[in-house]
Amino acid sequence: MPKINVLSKSVAELIAAGEVVERPASVVKELVENSIDAGACSITVEIKGGGILFLRITDNGCGIEREDVPTAFLRHATSKIKNEIDLNAIGTLGFRGEALCAVAGVSRVEMLTCTENSISGTRYVIEGGEQLAFEDAGCPKGTTIIVRDIFYNVPARMKFLKKDVTEGNAVAAIMERIALSHPEISFRFIRDSKSVFVTKGDGNLKNAVYNVLGREFASNLIEVNGETDGIKVCGLVSKPINCRTSRNGQFFFLNNRFVKSGTVTAALEQAYKNTVMVGKFPCAVLNVSVPFGSVDVNVHPAKTEVRFSDERAVFNAVYYSVKNAITFSDTRPEATFKSSAVNPFARMTAQEYKQTANVSTNTKPRSFEYVPPAKKEETSFTLSDVVKAEQQRVKIEVKSEPQPEIQKPQAVFEEAKIQKPAAPKTEATEEPKPQKEVRYIGEALKTYIIAECENEVYLIDKHAAHERINYEKLKSTEEIAVQALLTPVAVTLPSDDYILITENADKISEAGFEIEDFGNNSVLVTAIPQMLTGLDVQTLVFDLAESLSETKTAVLPAQERIFHTVACKAAIKAGYNTSAYELERLANRVINDDSIMYCPHGRPVAIRLTKNEIEKQFGRIQ
Ligand code: ADP
Ligand code: MG
């Protein structure tokens, strides 16, 4: 056996440093967190060469007393906790006393710091853990740290760094999260001499989101503000209609510290269930505040993974806060008018009229030359544009595959098991809403019901609407009407499908089927849901098997997939004739029932055109 050695202090420190300092982004995170803990209200971060060559963090926080500066760079040196009791209730971002020591161990560090009451500041230089300068320096109150040449003395680690661009992107991602977690602090992030973002530091999360993530992200958000069992959930989430194809737009904070949490992700996505298309994910900037003692942030040196003492309570708080926010603020999508589109009905200016007149005098007059020309700046809209856009959108989005890393929200907590908070906000739902008067106008393209209600024109997708209504019926506790078959139908299936159907027989019967195992890869259907009367029984069984095997919707539990299939098959079809009576009833139900807002796959059921918007388009109002 080789001899066992106790590692020297410097080697041990290099190993420990590796846990905290992985790449420039982790250095930025630690140093900015120090600035936040120091009470700064303005923090500037500048990087060059992906942060590997140079990074500088400047804050206007409390600074460090002269005699404490060298101590701050020692391992386990911290001003934030004193004993193990403090460990149980950590209210600062740092507490391990490792960061400065780790950073200084693997790079060249220069610190300038000054406290409010000291006459002059301190300059301290430390490279690879070795002190090179400790002297007076003139500097404003606060602390500036410059870190150069990360891993210059650890070539093995240096090899693992990625290209400058990649490292720079990782720093940018960290800066986004930190800026979003502290809207009360003004952050400025400069990359290779270019300003990437500046936040105001006015405490308004929406402003921070606007400055960091951009206008589009910020313009489609709903405010969340809820509390359950002492757990506060605040922030912004996207409208169901504005969800994305990845989870990149999800930012979670726990007591204002950026965290990754499967529980919070699951709760958020569960709250959007049935309003978002499969394979799409809500955006969110959410802060969960829990009492300091009820969470363990000490699970991981980078402190991004946390353990809640009561995961279910956190799940419930997030779920109900988000669900309430969506329910109370969601409205049907309004048709919007793209300003870049061409509008054949736009008004011509006198100037333009002259131009067309000039052109037409050069050629033989033809009747269509008097049609006003398309004018780019004007907004445009025709009903069929909306319909076409909707169809195209639907076509693209239905195809979109879920991301491979999809987590099953159901695997964490089944919705049925979630306990409702003691005092849910129900005042708004207790009183039955008065029915709004709906005027049925007609049907367009054998698909879209046109109806009018309270100064708004609705376009309703008849299939999507009917499908959602059927789905609600199947899901409700109401008994499903069953149609016994005069002659039972035997259906032979491929063995995979046979297994799926027989294994899920209970769930299929919940939807109103009576199916028996007939042996030999066959099942015997003796009854079907009444809403499916007249449809081919064999095809229905095949469809059920397909829905159960579909990988595309595997995120949903089997029962839901069965309900989706039955709801869809039972729904009136786009492109087919439907009686005016039926269409009118549908319009009435959809407009008066806010639960019929999306089809079970998450497509919108209706679009609203407000009188105001229509009048704007016709130039009646500005
Ligand atoms: P921790 O943050 O876990 O306490 P660090 O090694 O990151 O450990 O920092 C050590 C100590 O140095 C801190 O506890 C704090 O007192 C001081 N310090 C570090 N950065 C700053 C700063 N920007 N402003 C004021 N004090 C700082
Ligand atoms: Mg720290």
XYZ file of C-alpha atoms and ligand atoms in Angstrom:
650
model
C 0.000 0.000 0.000
C 1.342 3.475 -0.759
C 2.053 5.606 2.298
C -0.765 7.844 3.557
C 0.142 11.574 3.704
C -1.684 14.460 5.304
C -1.972 17.085 2.569
C -0.242 20.395 3.106
C -2.461 23.387 3.972
C -1.936 24.981 0.569
C -2.959 21.820 -1.339
C -5.958 21.330 0.927
C -6.960 24.939 0.257
C -6.623 24.499 -3.489
C -8.953 21.490 -3.310
C -11.460 23.412 -1.193
C -11.192 26.379 -3.537
C -12.261 24.112 -6.384
C -15.622 23.563 -4.731
C -16.422 27.261 -4.563
C -14.572 28.572 -7.612
C -15.484 26.541 -10.615
C -15.402 29.241 -13.261
C -15.552 33.040 -13.548
C -19.319 32.935 -13.096
C -18.958 31.384 -9.652
C -16.448 34.079 -8.676
C -18.851 36.797 -9.802
C -21.666 35.168 -7.886
C -19.706 34.979 -4.634
C -18.320 38.501 -4.876
C -21.616 40.119 -5.827
C -23.314 38.259 -2.992
C -20.711 39.760 -0.657
C -21.572 43.213 -1.987
C -25.269 42.575 -1.371
C -24.553 41.328 2.147
C -22.528 44.522 2.670
C -25.704 46.529 2.140
C -24.746 48.056 -1.219
C -27.493 49.729 -3.243
C -25.369 50.076 -6.345
C -23.135 47.326 -7.757
C -21.138 47.386 -10.980
C -19.696 44.252 -12.539
C -17.279 44.473 -15.410
C -15.668 41.495 -17.180
C -13.162 41.041 -19.973
C -12.227 37.857 -21.780
C -15.169 35.932 -20.357
C -14.086 36.995 -16.873
C -11.044 34.718 -16.987
C -8.655 37.573 -17.726
C -10.314 40.314 -15.739
C -13.328 40.931 -13.613
C -14.119 43.851 -11.346
C -16.896 44.252 -8.835
C -17.496 47.687 -7.348
C -20.018 48.330 -4.586
C -21.020 51.148 -2.266
C -21.535 48.857 0.707
C -20.147 49.079 4.231
C -16.512 48.312 3.327
C -14.046 46.410 5.529
C -12.051 47.867 8.450
C -8.307 48.065 7.772
C -7.310 45.464 10.375
C -9.948 42.983 9.151
C -8.866 42.947 5.534
C -6.206 40.175 5.725
C -8.517 38.158 7.993
C -11.302 38.293 5.420
C -9.055 36.309 3.081
C -8.507 33.498 5.578
C -10.453 30.265 5.246
C -13.616 30.170 7.392
C -13.359 33.870 8.098
C -16.764 35.497 8.108
C -18.529 38.359 9.809
C -21.939 36.807 9.142
C -22.222 34.017 11.672
C -20.518 33.337 14.973
C -21.610 29.907 16.129
C -23.630 26.834 15.194
C -26.851 28.376 16.479
C -26.572 31.081 13.811
C -26.318 28.324 11.193
C -29.963 27.451 11.810
C -31.238 30.812 10.659
C -29.132 32.236 7.879
C -30.306 35.614 6.655
C -27.314 36.576 4.514
C -26.238 35.178 1.164
C -22.767 34.250 2.439
C -21.896 32.539 5.686
C -19.274 29.896 4.890
C -16.339 32.296 4.974
C -14.768 30.548 2.022
C -15.176 32.728 -1.018
C -12.438 35.335 -0.626
C -9.956 32.697 0.484
C -10.868 30.418 -2.421
C -10.760 33.165 -5.053
C -7.452 34.540 -3.786
C -6.014 31.022 -3.797
C -6.495 30.534 -7.544
C -6.081 34.027 -9.049
C -4.548 37.486 -8.656
C -6.774 39.632 -6.452
C -6.641 43.319 -5.690
C -9.029 44.865 -3.180
C -9.733 48.516 -2.443
C -12.014 49.117 0.470
C -13.092 51.935 2.743
C -15.618 52.145 5.559
C -17.745 55.173 6.297
C -15.770 56.401 9.305
C -12.202 55.717 8.264
C -10.042 58.540 6.995
C -8.374 56.595 4.246
C -9.045 53.338 2.443
C -7.023 50.154 2.190
C -5.382 48.505 -0.792
C -4.683 44.804 -0.469
C -3.097 42.582 -3.106
C -3.025 38.809 -2.814
C -1.931 36.355 -5.538
C -2.249 32.587 -5.275
C -2.917 33.012 -1.568
C 0.215 35.103 -1.010
C -0.080 38.662 0.338
C 1.799 41.128 -1.900
C 0.563 44.530 -0.715
C -1.341 45.934 2.297
C -1.329 49.725 2.296
C -3.242 52.995 2.498
C -5.175 54.090 -0.549
C -7.598 56.839 -1.342
C -10.977 55.406 -2.380
C -14.676 56.094 -1.892
C -16.777 54.265 0.666
C -17.379 50.695 -0.389
C -15.356 47.903 -1.883
C -13.819 47.203 -5.272
C -12.372 43.795 -6.027
C -10.402 43.055 -9.176
C -9.740 39.427 -10.033
C -7.263 38.615 -12.801
C -6.070 35.414 -14.453
C -8.346 32.888 -12.804
C -6.614 29.490 -12.354
C -3.243 30.893 -13.505
C -1.625 28.642 -10.905
C -3.891 25.585 -11.388
C -3.340 24.472 -14.991
C -5.443 21.341 -14.455
C -8.448 23.547 -13.680
C -7.654 26.038 -16.407
C -8.075 23.235 -18.957
C -11.688 22.813 -17.955
C -12.620 26.405 -18.660
C -14.589 26.870 -21.847
C -14.156 29.485 -24.536
C -14.296 33.117 -23.373
C -17.719 33.557 -24.950
C -19.143 30.604 -23.067
C -17.660 31.716 -19.760
C -18.881 35.251 -20.430
C -22.376 33.914 -21.106
C -22.330 32.045 -17.827
C -21.402 35.275 -16.027
C -24.223 37.063 -17.837
C -26.689 34.379 -16.727
C -25.594 34.762 -13.099
C -25.873 38.542 -13.356
C -29.408 38.272 -14.720
C -30.482 36.128 -11.805
C -28.858 38.325 -9.205
C -30.322 41.497 -10.700
C -33.779 39.892 -10.749
C -33.481 38.705 -7.170
C -32.748 42.204 -5.880
C -34.800 44.818 -7.716
C -34.011 47.238 -4.864
C -30.340 47.300 -5.888
C -29.116 49.035 -9.020
C -26.897 46.676 -11.032
C -24.739 47.599 -13.962
C -23.180 44.815 -16.011
C -20.437 45.612 -18.521
C -18.954 42.971 -20.797
C -15.914 43.693 -22.946
C -16.479 47.445 -22.520
C -20.129 47.222 -23.610
C -22.984 47.863 -21.214
C -25.230 44.768 -21.164
C -27.852 46.031 -18.735
C -28.483 48.544 -16.004
C -31.286 48.151 -13.507
C -32.872 51.075 -11.733
C -32.832 49.667 -8.243
C -36.258 51.192 -7.552
C -37.608 48.006 -5.986
C -40.038 47.381 -8.836
C -39.580 43.819 -10.109
C -41.301 44.590 -13.389
C -38.762 47.303 -14.145
C -35.906 44.941 -13.327
C -37.406 42.290 -15.621
C -37.782 44.882 -18.361
C -34.149 45.967 -18.084
C -32.681 42.511 -17.744
C -34.888 40.244 -19.867
C -36.265 42.744 -22.317
C -39.506 44.305 -23.328
C -41.214 41.288 -24.794
C -40.695 39.223 -21.694
C -41.874 42.034 -19.447
C -44.987 42.913 -21.396
C -46.903 39.686 -20.907
C -46.703 39.058 -17.216
C -49.212 38.559 -14.451
C -48.475 39.597 -10.895
C -48.374 36.898 -8.249
C -48.854 37.781 -4.613
C -49.926 35.000 -2.322
C -49.360 33.553 1.087
C -50.160 30.139 2.513
C -49.110 28.929 5.960
C -46.548 31.689 6.397
C -44.937 31.034 3.004
C -45.068 34.082 0.768
C -44.920 33.761 -3.009
C -44.411 36.979 -4.971
C -43.312 37.838 -8.447
C -44.409 37.634 -12.041
C -45.535 34.765 -14.259
C -46.425 34.629 -17.943
C -49.936 34.490 -19.272
C -50.784 30.932 -20.354
C -50.851 32.073 -23.963
C -47.254 33.324 -23.774
C -45.523 30.166 -22.653
C -42.239 29.030 -24.152
C -40.827 25.839 -25.577
C -38.209 25.590 -22.841
C -37.789 26.352 -19.163
C -35.278 29.125 -19.900
C -37.737 31.758 -18.770
C -38.063 30.366 -15.250
C -36.260 32.093 -12.391
C -36.847 31.028 -8.815
C -35.598 32.693 -5.684
C -35.819 31.590 -2.119
C -35.597 34.458 0.350
C -34.103 36.428 -2.570
C -31.427 33.827 -3.255
C -31.429 32.181 -6.700
C -32.209 28.488 -6.346
C -33.036 25.439 -8.392
C -36.002 23.631 -6.976
C -37.888 20.714 -8.483
C -40.720 21.391 -6.068
C -41.212 24.984 -7.161
C -40.942 24.047 -10.863
C -43.513 21.300 -10.428
C -45.905 23.538 -8.513
C -45.642 26.306 -11.109
C -46.276 23.970 -14.017
C -49.089 22.192 -12.219
C -50.808 25.566 -11.825
C -50.828 25.963 -15.623
C -52.145 22.477 -16.268
C -54.815 22.437 -18.974
C -54.155 26.025 -19.932
C -50.803 25.496 -21.587
C -50.026 23.356 -24.572
C -48.178 20.155 -23.939
C -44.452 20.810 -24.398
C -44.729 24.495 -23.461
C -43.520 25.991 -20.223
C -44.593 29.058 -18.290
C -42.124 31.874 -17.673
C -41.734 33.028 -14.116
C -39.723 35.270 -11.860
C -40.862 34.088 -8.456
C -39.570 34.686 -4.984
C -40.612 32.313 -2.246
C -40.137 33.731 1.253
C -40.024 31.261 4.091
C -39.008 31.795 7.709
C -35.196 31.576 7.823
C -35.230 28.492 10.020
C -37.368 26.327 7.724
C -34.909 25.889 4.909
C -31.444 24.415 4.696
C -29.256 26.358 2.289
C -26.167 24.577 3.465
C -26.674 21.535 1.234
C -24.247 22.549 -1.477
C -21.172 24.836 -1.504
C -22.622 26.884 -4.362
C -25.821 27.184 -2.327
C -28.141 26.868 -5.365
C -29.752 23.677 -4.175
C -31.899 23.952 -1.121
C -33.852 21.609 1.077
C -37.192 22.680 2.509
C -38.247 21.257 5.823
C -41.764 20.999 4.429
C -41.699 20.497 0.660
C -45.449 20.052 0.435
C -46.188 23.355 2.120
C -43.919 25.103 -0.397
C -45.565 23.242 -3.269
C -49.022 24.276 -2.088
C -48.046 27.891 -1.546
C -46.576 28.213 -5.045
C -49.367 26.261 -6.689
C -52.212 28.231 -5.141
C -50.576 31.635 -5.477
C -49.863 31.108 -9.172
C -53.191 29.437 -9.872
C -55.051 32.319 -8.224
C -53.047 34.840 -10.184
C -53.766 33.126 -13.494
C -57.429 32.572 -12.764
C -58.119 36.114 -11.656
C -56.228 37.843 -14.378
C -56.557 35.593 -17.386
C -58.674 36.844 -20.167
C -59.254 35.522 -23.604
C -56.551 36.486 -26.058
C -57.289 39.714 -27.816
C -56.632 39.896 -31.525
C -53.629 42.116 -31.996
C -52.769 44.014 -35.092
C -49.253 43.734 -36.329
C -48.084 47.143 -37.447
C -45.828 45.639 -40.117
C -48.720 43.954 -41.881
C -50.147 45.305 -45.094
C -53.564 46.883 -44.898
C -55.466 47.179 -48.123
C -58.127 49.227 -46.356
C -55.839 51.794 -44.827
C -56.581 55.412 -45.553
C -54.441 57.223 -48.062
C -52.869 60.536 -47.376
C -53.386 63.271 -49.978
C -49.735 62.860 -50.900
C -50.156 59.183 -51.603
C -53.305 59.763 -53.558
C -51.405 62.156 -55.799
C -48.694 59.570 -56.307
C -51.111 56.871 -57.359
C -52.905 59.351 -59.562
C -49.610 60.216 -61.248
C -48.747 56.628 -61.867
C -52.089 55.790 -63.273
C -52.043 58.645 -65.770
C -49.000 57.052 -67.364
C -50.775 53.840 -68.078
C -54.155 52.903 -69.316
C -56.678 53.364 -66.571
C -57.818 50.074 -65.184
C -60.422 49.737 -62.541
C -58.240 48.154 -59.881
C -55.704 50.943 -60.033
C -57.989 53.002 -57.868
C -57.630 50.564 -55.037
C -55.489 52.330 -52.452
C -51.986 51.003 -52.240
C -50.718 49.031 -49.314
C -49.224 51.250 -46.692
C -46.602 49.724 -44.456
C -46.796 51.884 -41.341
C -50.522 51.520 -40.930
C -51.822 48.631 -38.936
C -53.865 46.058 -40.717
C -56.328 43.384 -39.985
C -58.871 41.194 -41.640
C -60.849 38.463 -39.989
C -59.296 35.852 -42.188
C -55.851 37.053 -41.201
C -56.608 36.250 -37.625
C -58.110 32.936 -38.539
C -55.155 32.033 -40.741
C -52.656 33.154 -38.161
C -54.463 31.128 -35.546
C -54.491 28.060 -37.767
C -50.828 28.379 -38.583
C -49.908 28.934 -35.000
C -51.893 25.946 -33.938
C -50.329 23.800 -36.617
C -46.835 24.704 -35.542
C -47.421 24.499 -31.864
C -49.294 21.239 -31.759
C -46.330 19.611 -33.419
C -43.809 20.964 -30.961
C -42.286 18.096 -29.030
C -41.841 18.363 -25.296
C -38.322 18.958 -24.086
C -36.468 15.775 -23.255
C -35.781 16.900 -19.723
C -39.450 17.182 -18.889
C -40.163 16.448 -15.294
C -43.460 14.895 -14.482
C -45.142 17.350 -12.186
C -47.556 14.607 -11.196
C -44.704 12.497 -9.965
C -44.151 14.965 -7.177
C -47.641 15.467 -5.920
C -50.901 14.346 -7.448
C -53.273 17.236 -7.795
C -55.993 15.334 -5.989
C -53.840 15.073 -2.907
C -53.059 18.765 -2.694
C -54.630 20.328 0.324
C -56.376 23.557 -0.302
C -55.234 26.439 1.864
C -57.487 27.104 4.842
C -58.933 30.328 3.499
C -58.798 30.266 -0.271
C -59.756 33.425 -2.079
C -63.217 32.439 -3.160
C -65.293 35.578 -2.718
C -65.231 36.138 -6.420
C -66.445 32.646 -7.242
C -69.055 32.150 -4.541
C -71.730 34.335 -6.085
C -73.001 32.868 -9.347
C -72.124 35.341 -12.047
C -75.037 36.848 -13.925
C -75.248 35.511 -17.455
C -73.989 37.932 -20.055
C -76.216 38.425 -23.047
C -74.667 36.842 -26.104
C -75.807 37.547 -29.661
C -74.976 34.782 -32.098
C -73.987 36.220 -35.477
C -72.934 33.269 -37.574
C -70.165 30.915 -38.524
C -67.075 31.541 -40.659
C -65.069 28.945 -42.552
C -67.219 26.187 -41.062
C -65.035 26.446 -37.994
C -65.323 29.772 -36.204
C -68.428 30.949 -34.443
C -68.893 34.707 -34.581
C -70.739 36.183 -31.638
C -71.123 39.540 -29.946
C -71.241 40.397 -26.279
C -70.783 43.654 -24.364
C -68.975 45.660 -27.016
C -66.781 42.775 -28.032
C -66.837 40.450 -30.993
C -65.782 36.883 -30.340
C -64.342 34.330 -32.727
C -64.775 30.915 -31.195
C -63.134 27.749 -32.457
C -66.129 25.408 -32.351
C -64.120 22.215 -32.058
C -61.800 23.508 -29.338
C -64.754 24.903 -27.389
C -66.799 21.735 -27.598
C -63.766 19.639 -26.743
C -63.113 21.622 -23.575
C -66.762 21.435 -22.536
C -66.729 17.651 -22.982
C -63.506 17.424 -21.065
C -64.930 19.407 -18.150
C -67.939 17.090 -18.125
C -65.732 13.984 -18.038
C -63.593 15.410 -15.271
C -66.512 16.501 -13.095
C -67.995 14.184 -10.507
C -71.185 14.117 -12.535
C -72.008 10.640 -13.761
C -71.104 10.037 -17.394
C -74.036 8.958 -19.527
C -73.369 5.545 -20.987
C -74.804 4.036 -24.163
C -75.089 0.229 -24.036
C -74.365 -1.384 -27.390
C -77.117 -3.571 -28.847
C -74.461 -5.977 -30.068
C -71.175 -5.949 -28.155
C -68.182 -5.368 -30.410
C -65.034 -7.511 -30.178
C -61.845 -5.660 -31.092
C -58.554 -7.435 -31.731
C -55.458 -5.359 -31.074
C -51.700 -5.560 -31.487
C -50.362 -7.043 -28.227
C -48.838 -3.754 -26.983
C -52.154 -2.012 -27.397
C -54.030 -4.927 -25.894
C -51.908 -4.662 -22.768
C -52.415 -0.887 -22.562
C -56.182 -1.215 -22.852
C -56.584 -4.072 -20.379
C -54.187 -2.503 -17.882
C -56.072 0.775 -17.998
C -59.569 -0.753 -18.090
C -60.568 0.993 -14.848
C -59.559 4.377 -16.113
C -61.271 3.800 -19.441
C -64.480 2.885 -17.636
C -64.279 6.232 -15.777
C -64.865 7.837 -19.152
C -68.012 5.782 -19.786
C -66.765 2.692 -21.607
C -67.505 -0.869 -20.597
C -64.701 -3.034 -21.855
C -63.952 -6.651 -20.953
C -60.832 -8.657 -21.524
C -61.799 -11.182 -24.192
C -58.468 -13.005 -24.248
C -56.236 -13.602 -27.246
C -55.380 -9.937 -27.724
C -59.081 -9.065 -27.946
C -61.397 -6.921 -25.880
C -65.177 -6.858 -25.858
C -66.857 -3.475 -25.806
C -70.367 -3.586 -24.365
C -70.997 0.127 -23.832
C -69.524 3.480 -24.859
C -69.922 7.024 -23.512
C -73.165 8.515 -24.781
C -71.316 11.509 -26.199
C -69.611 9.124 -28.631
C -72.820 7.534 -29.929
C -72.667 6.793 -33.630
C -68.870 6.557 -33.842
C -67.082 3.425 -34.941
C -66.324 1.357 -31.857
C -63.231 -0.324 -33.220
C -61.669 3.004 -34.198
C -62.426 4.378 -30.740
C -60.584 1.503 -29.077
C -57.626 2.051 -31.385
C -57.668 5.742 -30.548
C -57.698 5.021 -26.836
C -54.742 2.677 -27.216
C -52.881 5.297 -29.195
C -53.527 7.994 -26.627
C -52.242 5.702 -23.918
C -49.071 4.919 -25.802
C -48.408 8.381 -27.136
C -45.018 9.532 -25.922
C -45.932 13.071 -26.892
C -48.327 13.498 -24.009
C -46.596 11.175 -21.593
C -46.339 14.024 -19.119
C -50.023 13.671 -18.473
C -51.429 10.862 -16.364
C -53.241 8.074 -18.250
C -56.646 9.181 -16.982
C -56.233 12.642 -18.436
C -55.108 11.276 -21.765
C -58.190 9.088 -21.945
C -60.399 12.077 -21.143
C -58.630 14.158 -23.786
C -59.220 11.507 -26.410
C -62.879 11.027 -25.572
C -63.452 14.796 -25.353
C -61.830 15.275 -28.740
C -63.633 12.430 -30.496
C -66.984 13.574 -29.133
C -66.478 17.178 -30.221
C -67.984 18.669 -33.356
C -65.392 18.901 -36.090
C -63.976 21.927 -37.825
C -64.982 21.979 -41.474
C -68.231 20.072 -40.893
C -71.757 21.438 -40.746
C -73.140 22.254 -37.333
C -76.627 23.547 -36.604
C -77.015 27.209 -35.740
C -78.809 26.172 -32.565
C -75.826 24.170 -31.405
C -73.364 26.924 -32.330
C -75.416 29.488 -30.452
C -75.450 27.316 -27.343
C -71.704 26.858 -27.587
C -71.121 30.607 -27.896
C -73.297 31.217 -24.856
C -71.458 28.702 -22.757
C -67.981 29.805 -23.822
C -68.542 33.508 -23.260
C -70.237 32.968 -19.912
C -67.946 30.309 -18.511
C -64.380 31.335 -17.797
C -63.282 27.731 -17.304
C -63.766 27.210 -21.044
C -60.763 29.324 -21.971
C -58.395 26.779 -23.522
C -58.922 23.412 -25.161
C -57.486 20.477 -23.200
C -54.291 20.762 -25.228
C -53.943 24.400 -24.281
C -55.069 26.084 -27.516
C -57.244 29.131 -26.983
C -60.940 28.546 -27.462
C -61.834 32.100 -28.393
C -60.349 35.393 -29.515
C -61.854 38.734 -28.581
C -61.970 41.771 -30.815
C -62.786 44.797 -28.751
C -64.945 47.561 -30.133
C -62.187 49.952 -29.307
C -59.637 48.064 -31.401
C -62.038 47.676 -34.326
C -62.818 51.387 -34.269
C -59.133 52.159 -34.226
C -58.642 50.011 -37.303
C -61.360 51.875 -39.146
C -59.904 55.170 -38.104
C -63.039 56.176 -36.191
C -60.910 56.800 -33.135
C -57.210 57.362 -32.697
P -18.748 34.969 3.657
O -19.402 35.816 2.636
O -19.250 33.582 3.632
O -18.760 35.580 5.019
P -16.357 35.565 2.204
O -15.060 34.850 2.136
O -17.134 35.721 0.973
O -17.222 34.812 3.307
O -16.105 36.967 2.838
C -15.446 37.058 4.083
C -15.832 38.327 4.809
O -15.297 39.457 4.127
C -17.295 38.583 4.873
O -17.899 37.913 5.950
C -17.359 40.106 5.005
O -17.233 40.495 6.348
C -16.142 40.570 4.258
N -16.467 41.038 2.904
C -16.264 40.374 1.754
N -16.645 41.097 0.672
C -17.091 42.287 1.162
C -17.621 43.484 0.558
N -17.795 43.596 -0.763
N -17.979 44.498 1.388
C -17.831 44.389 2.734
N -17.341 43.280 3.339
C -16.968 42.239 2.580
Mg -19.238 35.534 0.629
